[in-house]
Amino acid sequence: MEQSAPITMKDIAIALGVSVATVSRALKDNTRISREQREKIQTYAREHNFYPNVIAESLRNSKTSSPKIIGVIVPQLSHFYFSSILSGIEQEATSRGYIIMVGQSNEQYNREVLLCERFFKHKVCGVIVSQAKDTMRYDHFEKLIDHGMPLVFYDRICTGIDCSRVVVDDYQGAFNAVTHLIDTGCRRIAFFGAPMTLEISKNRYNGYRDALLRQGLKPENRFYRICDNRADAEAITPELLSQEEIPDAFFAVNDDTAIGILYTAKRMGYRVPEDISICGFTNGQRAVACDPMLTTVEQRGVNVGEEAANILINKVEGGSPMDKNEKKIVRTRLIIRGTTR
């Protein structure tokens, strides 16, 4: 006979008409919940063979030497920003006695689901994740939360789940970058961004748009493209630079895209920054390896990783309540180099 799926705290909450937080507190015998309610929830849990995340619970409630393993999901390890975040997570985790188990989603929803399942089976004490570009369903994340496993998002957050998160100030970073382009004389500023299904894309586009509007300029659809990598930038940029009225500046969602624009513009005979200014968003190693060096928004990935690991470990060890969601914003700064006037 096939074994049924294990019951979750969410299942208990629905069955008894209470919140997940109430179930969590009752199972811990928290006196904030009435004795009658606690007994009712605990009895239901026993009868339905509910089991919590044993490792996470033991770490929160004792000083035992249970394995301190944190699962980390990275969209692309080859991306400088994600690798710098991973470095920050590893540094903070190591300093507090934890090790990390890393999985790469390769921007694929199915692989992301598989990684969550593997982390769950390996009983990691929590998961830190940046969601894949094509992730539209969140059951795999909800399953972790329902089983009492702490979850922290970084960079690409999941708006469909109320959860702890660490992001950079994407809106302000984009606003400052485009304002700089305008202040240096640019008026026809193109925007190359990631798909609008991602929250960071919306925030960076809104910063771009509002900077234009603040200066009395109108965002134009002819200067907007979905493009977030170098290969696509090299394919798309010639179209914009062949128009009768070309952009005099580009603001790109990341450095790789900006560098694709830079090399395409130079191949087509344009001078950077005299004819066209270009600004990226990351401040990775490639930003100083191109000619001219790239003006860009620094994201401070190591700090993002440290904050994410700190939030997760505090939850695991009981320093922060499991049902309290923390939202941290890491400030960006504009690094002005040779691709802008």
Coordinates of N, CA, C and O in Angstrom, one line a residue, residues 74-83 104-107 133 156:
V74 N 21.2 28.7 -5.7 CA 21.8 29.8 -6.5 C 21.3 29.7 -8.0 O 21.4 28.6 -8.5
P75 N 20.7 30.7 -8.6 CA 20.3 30.6 -10.0 C 21.4 30.2 -10.9 O 21.3 29.4 -11.8
Q76 N 22.6 31.0 -10.8 CA 23.7 30.7 -11.7 C 25.0 31.0 -10.9 O 25.3 32.1 -10.5
L77 N 25.8 29.9 -10.7 CA 27.1 30.1 -10.0 C 28.1 30.9 -10.8 O 29.0 31.5 -10.3
S78 N 27.9 30.9 -12.2 CA 28.9 31.7 -13.0 C 28.6 33.2 -13.0 O 29.5 33.9 -13.4
H79 N 27.5 33.6 -12.4 CA 27.2 35.0 -12.3 C 28.0 35.6 -11.1 O 27.8 35.1 -10.0
F80 N 28.7 36.7 -11.3 CA 29.6 37.3 -10.3 C 28.7 37.6 -9.0 O 29.2 37.4 -7.9
Y81 N 27.6 38.2 -9.3 CA 26.8 38.7 -8.1 C 26.3 37.5 -7.2 O 26.5 37.6 -6.0
F82 N 25.9 36.4 -7.9 CA 25.4 35.3 -7.1 C 26.6 34.6 -6.4 O 26.5 34.1 -5.2
S83 N 27.8 34.6 -7.0 CA 28.9 34.0 -6.4 C 29.4 34.8 -5.2 O 29.9 34.3 -4.2
Q104 N 22.5 24.6 -7.7 CA 22.3 25.5 -8.8 C 21.0 25.2 -9.6 O 20.9 24.1 -10.1
S105 N 20.1 26.2 -9.6 CA 18.9 25.9 -10.3 C 19.0 26.1 -11.8 O 18.1 25.6 -12.6
N106 N 20.0 26.8 -12.3 CA 20.2 27.0 -13.7 C 19.0 27.7 -14.3 O 18.6 27.5 -15.5
E107 N 18.3 28.5 -13.5 CA 17.1 29.3 -13.9 C 16.0 28.4 -14.3 O 15.1 28.8 -15.1
K133 N 14.2 32.3 -12.8 CA 13.4 33.3 -13.7 C 12.0 32.8 -14.0 O 11.1 33.5 -14.1
R156 N 16.2 37.8 -5.8 CA 14.9 37.5 -6.4 C 13.9 36.9 -5.4 O 14.0 35.7 -5.1

